[in-house]
Amino acid sequence: MIDVSEEVYSSLRQTFKGDLLCPRDDGYEEARLVWNGMVARKPGLVARCADVSDIQSAIRIASALGIVTAVRCGGHSLAGFSTCEGGLVIDLSRMRQVTVDPAARRARFAGGCLLGSIDNATQKEGLVFPSGVVSHTGASGLVLGGGTGWLTRRFGLSCDNVEGFTMVAADSSIVRANAKENADLFWALRGGGGNFGVVTEFEVKLHPLKSVVLAEGLTAESDIRRLLEHWRDFMAGAPIDLKWNIDLRIAPTTNSIPPSLRGRSVAGSSIIWTGDPDAGHTTMQTALALCHPDSVSSKIISFLDLQTMADSAFPHGRRYYTKSGYFNYLDDGTIDRCLDALVTIPSPETQIELAYLGGAAGKVSADATAFGDRSAPFIMNLLANWSDPADDENHISWIRSAFNQLRPAMKPGVYVNFMSGDEQDRVPEAYHQRWDRMVAVKTHYDPKNFFRLNQNVLPRASAQRSE
Ligand SMILES: Cc1cc2nc3c(=O)[nH]c(=O)nc-3n(C[C@H](O)[C@H](O)[C@H](O)COP(=O)(O)OP(=O)(O)OC[C@H]3O[C@@H](n4cnc5c(N)ncnc54)[C@H](O)[C@@H]3O)c2cc1C
């Protein structure tokens, strides 16, 4: 058996400019960890690359030695794909450069950026890149899988705002992908995840935005059914400036929660208005009234506050498990099943997350990118969040049971970034009509499936990369 750390380390160390961390090194314990505490693997070597040539060297050597290799940006893969047992981790966390061109409303960012790195740089110019809702999430994994967030309805998915990628392919060559160069790869990288190579740079469109209106409401158990019925109907005609997410959960016993709701099942509404606050006033008031809220607040907040307000709710190192799906319509039976699941929810941090997509994201045609189905506007994510390994079985079985109850009403398809590690059988479902094109692009750029720690698309067995 190959000793990964020694073989790869001794091959890389002469030329590698970044950090090479083996199990014996100080800093290895911290470097091996990923966000999901359920995934506690021990790679043989973490190669923290300083630049593109480090990435090329790592790929060349690992590929030649046949070593299982993970690629890590923010380490937030719910499935734990950015680490491995005994293999190599190509860690991009030293590559967080962001360059903004305010006049052109464009940015370039490196493959190791967290969402916060991009937000901080673009906000200096009063601009935004539409991304996710937790600033410590990695941008590469999020954008390559699609990328939904507060601005999805207004400006589209993150991947819809990418104009070009630079990637190191499995043969260690550098490939550019945009509308004119390698258009098939450009298509596949917008939703196809980490299947094709290591993306070292993203070229993206930006939009002017400095603040939003945020309204939050807590709805007591007895009114949740009414809230969900109103929400599904209201969102079908809502302006694209409005994003309204709902979490079904147990209210914590903290001072910020009205005493009458503490420890009880609630629906938490977070409603964002991204347009002119005065123009949105009536719509926001209508939405809030539909919450029948026991607790409500409304304020203007900066974009940076919006992007960091959920950070502490999803800390590194806790245990997480998820399952997700789309609905064309949230019918009464589905609402019943959500409410049934809420009765047995295993912990206060666990939640049923509901969002309505549509808007600008829904207008992009189904075959324009590899991203999954855009026609089903309701997306649900069942997310268990706990700390004690003794509670694993309880949380995982609750998610599986709730998912099995809800699945018959779901539209086939799944957002790859919300999948757990035991769902590889759903990857063809995620790409359904786009499957053959995904396989063709995978076969061209990664014929031996070197990049396999992802929502994996297998290359055709006999194909070789044509030059
Ligand atoms: C707290 C939290 C909040 C989230 N919020 C949102 C949200 O609001 N919206 C949303 O859409 N998703 C969200 N997600 C899901 C998120 O999009 C995925 O977990 C995503 O994979 C995270 O990206 P990462 O770079 O941190 O992951 P990593 O674990 O580093 O990598 C994930 C996958 O991407 C691959 N990869 C990483 N970097 C590269 C690269 N440079 N080139 C090629 N492949 C690469 C990896 O090999 C792996 O397969 C959230 C996840 C968490 C944990």
Coordinates of C-alpha atoms and ligand atoms in Angstrom, one line a residue:
M1 CA 0.0 0.0 0.0
I2 CA 1.3 3.4 -1.0
D3 CA 2.1 5.8 1.9
V4 CA 0.4 8.8 0.5
S5 CA 2.1 11.4 2.7
E6 CA 5.6 10.1 1.9
E7 CA 5.2 9.4 -1.8
V8 CA 3.4 12.6 -2.7
Y9 CA 5.3 14.7 -0.2
S10 CA 8.7 13.7 -1.5
S11 CA 7.5 14.3 -5.1
L12 CA 6.0 17.7 -4.4
R13 CA 8.3 19.3 -1.8
Q14 CA 11.0 20.5 -4.1
T15 CA 8.8 22.8 -6.1
F16 CA 5.6 23.3 -4.0
K17 CA 5.2 26.9 -2.8
G18 CA 2.3 26.3 -0.4
D19 CA 2.1 24.2 2.8
L20 CA 2.3 20.4 2.8
L21 CA 0.7 19.0 6.0
C22 CA 1.2 15.3 7.0
P23 CA -0.4 13.7 10.1
R24 CA 2.9 14.3 12.0
D25 CA 2.9 18.0 11.3
D26 CA 1.7 20.9 13.6
G27 CA -1.4 22.3 12.0
Y28 CA -2.5 19.0 10.4
E29 CA -5.3 18.4 12.9
E30 CA -6.9 21.7 12.1
A31 CA -6.2 21.3 8.4
R32 CA -7.9 17.9 8.1
L33 CA -11.2 19.2 9.5
V34 CA -14.2 20.1 7.4
W35 CA -17.4 21.9 8.4
N36 CA -19.6 18.8 9.0
G37 CA -18.4 17.1 12.2
M38 CA -20.0 13.8 10.9
V39 CA -17.1 13.6 8.4
A40 CA -14.0 13.1 10.5
R41 CA -11.6 11.6 8.0
K42 CA -7.8 11.6 8.1
P43 CA -6.2 12.3 4.7
G44 CA -2.6 11.3 4.2
L45 CA -1.6 14.8 3.1
V46 CA -3.2 18.2 2.9
A47 CA -1.6 20.2 0.1
R48 CA -2.4 23.9 0.7
C49 CA -1.7 25.3 -2.7
A50 CA -0.3 28.8 -3.1
D51 CA -1.0 29.2 -6.8
V52 CA -2.1 27.4 -9.9
S53 CA 1.2 25.7 -10.5
D54 CA 0.9 24.1 -7.1
I55 CA -2.5 22.7 -8.1
Q56 CA -1.1 21.4 -11.4
S57 CA 1.8 19.7 -9.6
A58 CA -0.5 18.1 -7.0
I59 CA -2.9 16.8 -9.8
R60 CA 0.0 15.5 -11.9
I61 CA 1.6 13.5 -9.1
A62 CA -1.6 12.2 -7.5
S63 CA -2.9 11.1 -10.9
A64 CA 0.3 9.3 -11.8
L65 CA 0.4 7.5 -8.4
G66 CA -3.4 6.7 -8.5
I67 CA -4.1 8.4 -5.2
V68 CA -7.6 9.3 -4.2
T69 CA -7.8 13.1 -4.2
A70 CA -10.3 15.5 -2.7
V71 CA -10.6 19.2 -3.6
R72 CA -11.4 21.7 -0.9
C73 CA -12.5 25.3 -1.1
G74 CA -14.6 26.2 2.0
G75 CA -15.0 22.6 3.2
H76 CA -18.8 23.0 3.6
S77 CA -19.9 20.1 1.4
L78 CA -22.7 18.6 3.5
A79 CA -21.7 15.2 2.1
G80 CA -18.1 15.7 3.2
F81 CA -16.7 15.4 -0.3
S82 CA -13.7 17.8 0.4
T83 CA -11.8 15.3 2.5
C84 CA -10.8 11.6 2.2
E85 CA -9.4 8.8 4.3
G86 CA -5.7 8.3 3.6
G87 CA -5.6 10.2 0.3
L88 CA -4.6 13.7 -0.8
V89 CA -6.6 17.0 -0.2
I90 CA -5.9 19.8 -2.6
D91 CA -6.8 22.7 -0.3
L92 CA -7.4 26.1 -1.9
S93 CA -7.7 28.2 1.3
R94 CA -4.6 30.2 0.5
M95 CA -6.1 31.3 -2.8
R96 CA -8.6 33.9 -1.8
Q97 CA -7.8 36.9 -4.1
V98 CA -10.7 39.0 -5.4
T99 CA -10.4 41.7 -8.0
V100 CA -13.3 44.1 -8.7
D101 CA -13.8 46.3 -11.7
P102 CA -16.5 48.7 -10.5
A103 CA -16.9 50.5 -13.9
A104 CA -17.6 47.2 -15.7
R105 CA -19.5 45.7 -12.8
R106 CA -17.3 42.6 -13.0
A107 CA -15.1 40.7 -10.6
R108 CA -12.6 37.8 -10.7
F109 CA -12.2 35.6 -7.7
A110 CA -9.9 32.7 -6.9
G111 CA -11.0 29.1 -6.3
G112 CA -10.4 29.2 -2.5
C113 CA -12.7 32.2 -1.7
L114 CA -15.3 32.0 1.0
L115 CA -18.6 34.0 0.2
G116 CA -17.5 36.6 2.8
S117 CA -14.2 37.3 0.9
I118 CA -16.2 38.2 -2.2
D119 CA -18.9 40.2 -0.3
N120 CA -16.3 42.2 1.5
A121 CA -14.5 43.1 -1.7
T122 CA -17.5 43.9 -3.9
Q123 CA -19.3 45.9 -1.2
K124 CA -16.4 48.4 -1.1
E125 CA -17.8 49.4 -4.5
G126 CA -21.5 49.0 -3.5
L127 CA -21.8 45.9 -5.7
V128 CA -22.9 42.4 -5.0
F129 CA -22.4 38.9 -6.4
P130 CA -25.5 36.8 -5.8
S131 CA -24.5 33.8 -3.6
G132 CA -25.5 31.9 -0.5
V133 CA -26.8 32.9 3.0
V134 CA -23.8 31.9 5.2
S135 CA -20.6 33.8 4.7
H136 CA -18.2 31.1 5.8
T137 CA -19.4 28.8 2.9
G138 CA -16.9 28.2 0.1
A139 CA -17.7 30.0 -3.1
S140 CA -16.3 27.3 -5.5
G141 CA -18.5 24.5 -4.2
L142 CA -21.6 26.7 -4.0
V143 CA -21.2 28.3 -7.5
L144 CA -20.2 25.1 -9.3
G145 CA -23.3 23.4 -7.9
G146 CA -25.6 26.3 -8.8
G147 CA -25.8 28.7 -5.8
T148 CA -29.1 29.9 -4.3
G149 CA -29.5 32.8 -1.8
W150 CA -31.3 36.0 -0.9
L151 CA -30.7 37.5 -4.4
T152 CA -31.7 34.5 -6.5
R153 CA -35.1 35.8 -7.5
R154 CA -33.7 39.3 -8.3
F155 CA -30.4 38.4 -10.1
G156 CA -30.5 34.6 -10.7
L157 CA -28.5 31.7 -9.4
S158 CA -24.8 32.3 -8.7
C159 CA -23.9 30.2 -11.7
D160 CA -26.1 32.3 -13.9
N161 CA -23.8 35.2 -13.1
V162 CA -20.5 33.5 -14.1
E163 CA -19.1 34.6 -17.4
G164 CA -15.9 32.6 -17.4
F165 CA -14.0 29.9 -15.6
T166 CA -10.3 29.0 -15.5
M167 CA -9.8 25.3 -14.6
V168 CA -7.0 22.8 -14.2
A169 CA -8.2 19.6 -15.8
A170 CA -7.3 16.0 -14.9
D171 CA -4.3 16.0 -17.2
S172 CA -3.1 19.1 -15.3
S173 CA -3.6 21.4 -18.3
I174 CA -5.2 24.8 -17.9
V175 CA -8.5 25.2 -19.7
R176 CA -10.6 28.4 -20.0
A177 CA -14.4 28.0 -20.4
N178 CA -16.8 30.8 -21.4
A179 CA -19.4 31.4 -24.1
K180 CA -16.8 31.4 -26.8
E181 CA -14.1 29.0 -25.6
N182 CA -15.0 25.4 -24.6
A183 CA -18.7 26.2 -24.5
D184 CA -19.7 22.6 -23.4
L185 CA -17.4 22.9 -20.3
F186 CA -18.8 26.4 -19.6
W187 CA -22.3 24.8 -19.7
A188 CA -21.3 21.9 -17.5
L189 CA -19.5 24.0 -14.8
R190 CA -22.7 26.0 -14.2
G191 CA -24.3 23.3 -12.0
G192 CA -22.1 20.3 -12.6
G193 CA -20.1 20.6 -9.4
G194 CA -16.5 19.5 -9.0
N195 CA -16.7 16.8 -11.7
F196 CA -14.4 18.3 -14.3
G197 CA -11.3 19.8 -12.7
V198 CA -10.2 22.4 -10.2
V199 CA -11.6 25.8 -10.9
T200 CA -8.9 28.4 -10.1
E201 CA -10.7 31.5 -11.1
F202 CA -14.3 32.7 -11.7
E203 CA -15.2 35.8 -13.8
V204 CA -18.5 37.1 -12.7
K205 CA -21.1 39.8 -13.2
L206 CA -21.9 42.1 -10.3
H207 CA -25.0 44.2 -9.4
P208 CA -25.5 47.4 -7.5
L209 CA -27.0 46.9 -4.0
K210 CA -25.9 48.1 -0.6
S211 CA -28.9 47.3 1.7
V212 CA -32.2 45.5 1.9
V213 CA -35.3 45.6 4.0
L214 CA -35.5 42.5 6.3
A215 CA -38.7 41.5 8.0
E216 CA -38.8 38.6 10.3
G217 CA -41.9 36.9 11.8
L218 CA -42.5 34.0 14.1
T219 CA -45.8 32.1 13.7
A220 CA -47.2 29.9 16.4
E221 CA -48.0 26.3 15.8
S222 CA -51.7 26.8 15.5
D223 CA -51.3 29.2 12.6
I224 CA -48.5 27.4 10.6
R225 CA -50.9 25.6 8.2
R226 CA -52.6 28.9 7.4
L227 CA -49.2 30.6 6.9
L228 CA -48.0 27.9 4.5
E229 CA -51.2 28.1 2.5
H230 CA -51.0 31.9 2.1
W231 CA -47.2 31.8 1.4
R232 CA -47.5 29.3 -1.5
D233 CA -50.3 31.4 -3.1
F234 CA -48.7 34.8 -2.4
M235 CA -45.2 33.8 -3.8
A236 CA -46.7 32.7 -7.1
G237 CA -47.4 36.4 -7.9
A238 CA -44.7 38.1 -5.8
P239 CA -42.3 40.6 -7.3
I240 CA -38.8 39.5 -8.0
D241 CA -37.5 41.9 -5.4
L242 CA -39.1 39.8 -2.7
K243 CA -37.6 36.6 -1.2
W244 CA -39.4 34.9 1.6
N245 CA -37.9 31.8 3.3
I246 CA -39.7 29.8 6.0
D247 CA -38.1 27.5 8.6
L248 CA -40.2 25.1 10.6
R249 CA -38.5 24.3 13.9
I250 CA -38.7 24.5 17.7
A251 CA -38.3 28.0 19.0
P252 CA -35.2 28.3 21.3
T253 CA -35.6 29.3 24.9
T254 CA -33.8 32.6 24.5
N255 CA -34.8 36.2 25.5
S256 CA -35.3 37.2 21.9
I257 CA -38.2 34.8 21.6
P258 CA -41.6 35.7 23.2
P259 CA -42.1 33.6 26.3
S260 CA -45.3 32.1 24.9
L261 CA -43.4 30.6 21.9
R262 CA -40.3 29.3 23.6
G263 CA -39.7 25.6 23.2
R264 CA -42.8 25.3 20.9
S265 CA -43.1 24.5 17.2
V266 CA -43.0 27.6 15.1
A267 CA -42.6 28.8 11.6
G268 CA -39.8 31.5 11.2
S269 CA -40.3 33.8 8.2
S270 CA -37.4 35.8 6.8
I271 CA -38.6 38.2 4.1
I272 CA -36.2 40.3 2.1
W273 CA -37.0 43.2 -0.2
T274 CA -34.1 44.1 -2.5
G275 CA -35.7 47.0 -4.3
D276 CA -36.5 50.6 -3.2
P277 CA -37.8 50.3 0.4
D278 CA -40.7 52.7 -0.2
A279 CA -41.9 50.8 -3.3
G280 CA -41.8 47.6 -1.3
H281 CA -43.6 48.9 1.8
T282 CA -47.1 47.7 0.8
T283 CA -45.9 44.3 -0.4
M284 CA -43.9 43.7 2.7
Q285 CA -46.8 44.6 5.0
T286 CA -49.1 42.3 3.1
A287 CA -46.5 39.5 3.4
L288 CA -46.1 40.1 7.1
A289 CA -49.9 40.2 7.7
L290 CA -50.0 36.7 6.2
C291 CA -47.6 35.4 8.8
H292 CA -50.2 35.9 11.6
P293 CA -47.1 36.6 13.6
D294 CA -46.7 36.4 17.3
S295 CA -43.5 38.3 16.9
V296 CA -42.5 40.5 14.0
S297 CA -39.8 43.0 13.1
S298 CA -38.8 45.0 10.1
K299 CA -35.7 47.1 9.4
I300 CA -33.2 48.1 6.7
I301 CA -29.9 46.3 7.1
S302 CA -26.7 46.5 5.1
F303 CA -25.9 43.8 2.6
L304 CA -23.0 42.6 4.7
D305 CA -25.2 42.2 7.8
L306 CA -27.7 40.2 5.7
Q307 CA -25.0 37.9 4.4
T308 CA -23.6 37.2 7.9
M309 CA -26.8 37.1 10.0
A310 CA -27.1 33.3 9.8
D311 CA -23.4 32.5 10.3
S312 CA -23.6 31.6 13.9
A313 CA -26.6 29.2 13.4
F314 CA -24.4 26.8 11.4
P315 CA -21.1 26.5 13.2
H316 CA -18.2 24.3 12.1
G317 CA -17.8 20.9 13.8
R318 CA -21.5 20.1 14.7
R319 CA -23.1 17.1 13.1
Y320 CA -25.3 17.6 10.1
Y321 CA -27.4 15.4 7.8
T322 CA -29.7 16.6 5.0
K323 CA -32.2 15.6 2.3
S324 CA -33.8 17.8 -0.2
G325 CA -36.3 18.0 -3.1
Y326 CA -38.4 20.3 -5.3
F327 CA -42.2 20.7 -5.5
N328 CA -44.2 22.1 -8.3
Y329 CA -46.9 23.1 -5.8
L330 CA -47.1 22.8 -2.0
D331 CA -50.4 20.9 -1.9
D332 CA -52.4 20.4 1.3
G333 CA -51.2 16.9 1.8
T334 CA -47.5 18.1 1.7
I335 CA -48.3 20.8 4.3
D336 CA -49.9 18.0 6.5
R337 CA -46.8 15.9 6.2
C338 CA -44.5 18.9 7.1
L339 CA -46.6 19.5 10.2
D340 CA -46.5 15.8 11.1
A341 CA -42.8 15.8 10.8
L342 CA -42.5 19.0 12.9
V343 CA -44.2 17.2 15.8
T344 CA -41.3 14.7 16.1
I345 CA -38.5 17.0 15.2
P346 CA -35.5 15.8 17.2
S347 CA -33.7 19.0 18.3
P348 CA -34.2 22.8 18.3
E349 CA -31.4 23.3 15.7
T350 CA -33.0 20.9 13.3
Q351 CA -35.3 22.5 10.7
I352 CA -37.5 22.1 7.6
E353 CA -36.3 24.9 5.3
L354 CA -38.7 26.1 2.6
A355 CA -37.8 28.6 -0.2
Y356 CA -39.5 29.8 -3.3
L357 CA -37.2 30.2 -6.3
G358 CA -38.7 31.4 -9.6
G359 CA -37.9 35.1 -10.5
A360 CA -34.7 35.6 -12.5
A361 CA -33.5 32.1 -11.8
G362 CA -36.7 30.6 -13.2
K363 CA -36.4 32.5 -16.4
V364 CA -33.2 30.8 -17.6
S365 CA -34.1 27.9 -19.9
A366 CA -33.6 24.3 -18.6
D367 CA -30.9 23.5 -21.2
A368 CA -28.9 26.7 -20.7
T369 CA -26.8 25.3 -17.9
A370 CA -26.2 22.0 -16.2
F371 CA -28.1 23.2 -13.1
G372 CA -31.1 21.1 -12.1
D373 CA -34.8 21.8 -12.8
R374 CA -35.8 25.5 -12.6
S375 CA -39.5 24.9 -13.3
A376 CA -40.4 23.6 -9.8
P377 CA -40.3 26.8 -7.7
F378 CA -40.6 25.3 -4.2
I379 CA -37.4 23.8 -2.8
M380 CA -37.4 22.0 0.6
N381 CA -34.3 21.1 2.6
L382 CA -34.6 18.9 5.6
L383 CA -31.6 19.7 7.7
A384 CA -30.7 18.0 11.0
N385 CA -28.1 19.7 13.2
W386 CA -26.9 18.2 16.5
S387 CA -23.7 17.8 18.5
D388 CA -23.7 14.4 20.4
P389 CA -22.7 11.3 18.3
A390 CA -25.1 9.3 20.5
D391 CA -27.9 11.3 18.8
D392 CA -26.8 10.3 15.2
E393 CA -29.4 7.6 14.7
N394 CA -32.3 9.6 16.0
H395 CA -31.5 12.6 13.7
I396 CA -30.7 10.6 10.6
S397 CA -33.7 8.4 10.9
W398 CA -36.0 11.4 11.4
I399 CA -34.7 13.0 8.2
R400 CA -35.1 9.7 6.3
S401 CA -38.6 9.1 7.6
A402 CA -39.8 12.7 6.9
F403 CA -38.2 12.6 3.4
N404 CA -39.9 9.3 2.6
Q405 CA -43.2 10.8 3.6
L406 CA -42.7 13.9 1.4
R407 CA -41.0 12.3 -1.6
P408 CA -44.1 11.1 -3.5
A409 CA -45.3 14.7 -3.9
M410 CA -41.8 15.9 -5.0
K411 CA -40.9 16.6 -8.6
P412 CA -38.0 14.3 -9.6
G413 CA -34.7 16.3 -9.3
V414 CA -32.5 17.5 -6.5
Y415 CA -30.2 20.4 -6.0
V416 CA -26.7 18.7 -5.8
N417 CA -25.4 21.1 -3.1
F418 CA -28.2 20.0 -0.7
M419 CA -27.4 16.3 -1.1
S420 CA -25.9 14.1 1.6
G421 CA -23.1 11.6 1.1
D422 CA -25.3 8.5 0.9
E423 CA -27.3 9.8 -2.1
Q424 CA -25.0 9.0 -5.1
D425 CA -28.0 7.1 -6.6
R426 CA -29.8 10.4 -7.0
V427 CA -27.1 12.0 -9.1
P428 CA -28.7 10.9 -12.4
E429 CA -32.0 12.3 -11.0
A430 CA -30.3 15.7 -10.4
Y431 CA -29.2 16.0 -14.0
H432 CA -31.9 13.9 -15.7
Q433 CA -32.4 15.3 -19.3
R434 CA -28.9 16.8 -19.1
W435 CA -27.3 13.5 -18.2
D436 CA -25.9 12.5 -21.6
R437 CA -24.3 15.9 -22.1
M438 CA -22.8 15.8 -18.5
V439 CA -21.3 12.3 -19.3
A440 CA -19.8 13.6 -22.6
V441 CA -18.1 16.6 -20.9
K442 CA -16.9 14.5 -18.0
T443 CA -15.5 11.9 -20.4
H444 CA -13.6 14.6 -22.3
Y445 CA -12.0 16.4 -19.4
D446 CA -11.7 13.6 -16.8
P447 CA -11.8 10.2 -18.6
K448 CA -10.4 8.3 -15.6
N449 CA -12.6 9.9 -13.1
F450 CA -9.7 11.4 -11.1
F451 CA -12.2 14.0 -9.7
R452 CA -14.6 11.5 -8.1
L453 CA -15.3 13.0 -4.7
N454 CA -18.4 14.9 -5.7
Q455 CA -21.9 14.3 -6.9
N456 CA -20.2 12.0 -9.3
V457 CA -20.9 11.6 -13.0
L458 CA -19.0 8.5 -14.3
P459 CA -17.1 9.0 -17.6
R460 CA -17.8 6.6 -20.4
A461 CA -15.4 3.6 -19.8
S462 CA -13.6 3.4 -23.1
A463 CA -13.2 7.0 -24.0
Q464 CA -9.9 8.9 -24.0
R465 CA -9.5 12.7 -24.0
S466 CA -9.1 13.9 -27.5
E467 CA -6.6 16.7 -27.9
Ligands
LIG1 C1 -23.6 26.5 6.5 C2 -24.0 26.2 5.0 C3 -24.8 27.1 4.4 C4 -25.1 26.9 3.0 N1 -25.9 27.8 2.4 C5 -26.1 27.6 1.1 C6 -26.9 28.6 0.4 O1 -27.3 29.6 0.9 N2 -27.1 28.4 -1.0 C7 -26.6 27.3 -1.6 O2 -26.8 27.2 -2.8 N3 -25.9 26.3 -0.9 C8 -25.7 26.5 0.4 N4 -25.0 25.5 1.0 C9 -24.5 24.3 0.3 C10 -23.2 24.6 -0.4 O3 -23.5 25.2 -1.6 C11 -22.4 23.4 -0.6 O4 -22.2 22.8 0.7 C12 -21.1 23.7 -1.3 O5 -20.5 22.5 -1.7 C13 -20.1 24.4 -0.3 O6 -19.0 24.7 -1.1 P1 -17.5 24.7 -0.4 O7 -16.6 25.2 -1.4 O8 -17.5 25.2 1.0 O9 -17.4 23.1 -0.3 P2 -16.2 22.1 -0.3 O10 -16.5 21.1 0.7 O11 -14.9 22.7 -0.2 O12 -16.3 21.5 -1.7 C14 -17.6 21.0 -2.2 C15 -17.4 20.3 -3.5 O13 -16.9 21.2 -4.5 C16 -15.7 20.7 -5.0 N5 -14.8 21.9 -5.1 C17 -14.5 22.7 -4.2 N6 -13.7 23.7 -4.7 C18 -13.5 23.4 -6.0 C19 -12.9 24.1 -7.1 N7 -12.2 25.2 -6.9 N8 -12.9 23.5 -8.3 C20 -13.6 22.4 -8.5 N9 -14.3 21.7 -7.5 C21 -14.3 22.3 -6.3 C22 -15.2 19.7 -4.0 O14 -14.3 18.8 -4.6 C23 -16.5 19.1 -3.5 O15 -16.9 18.1 -4.3 C24 -24.6 25.7 2.4 C25 -23.8 24.8 3.1 C26 -23.5 25.0 4.4 C27 -22.7 24.0 5.1

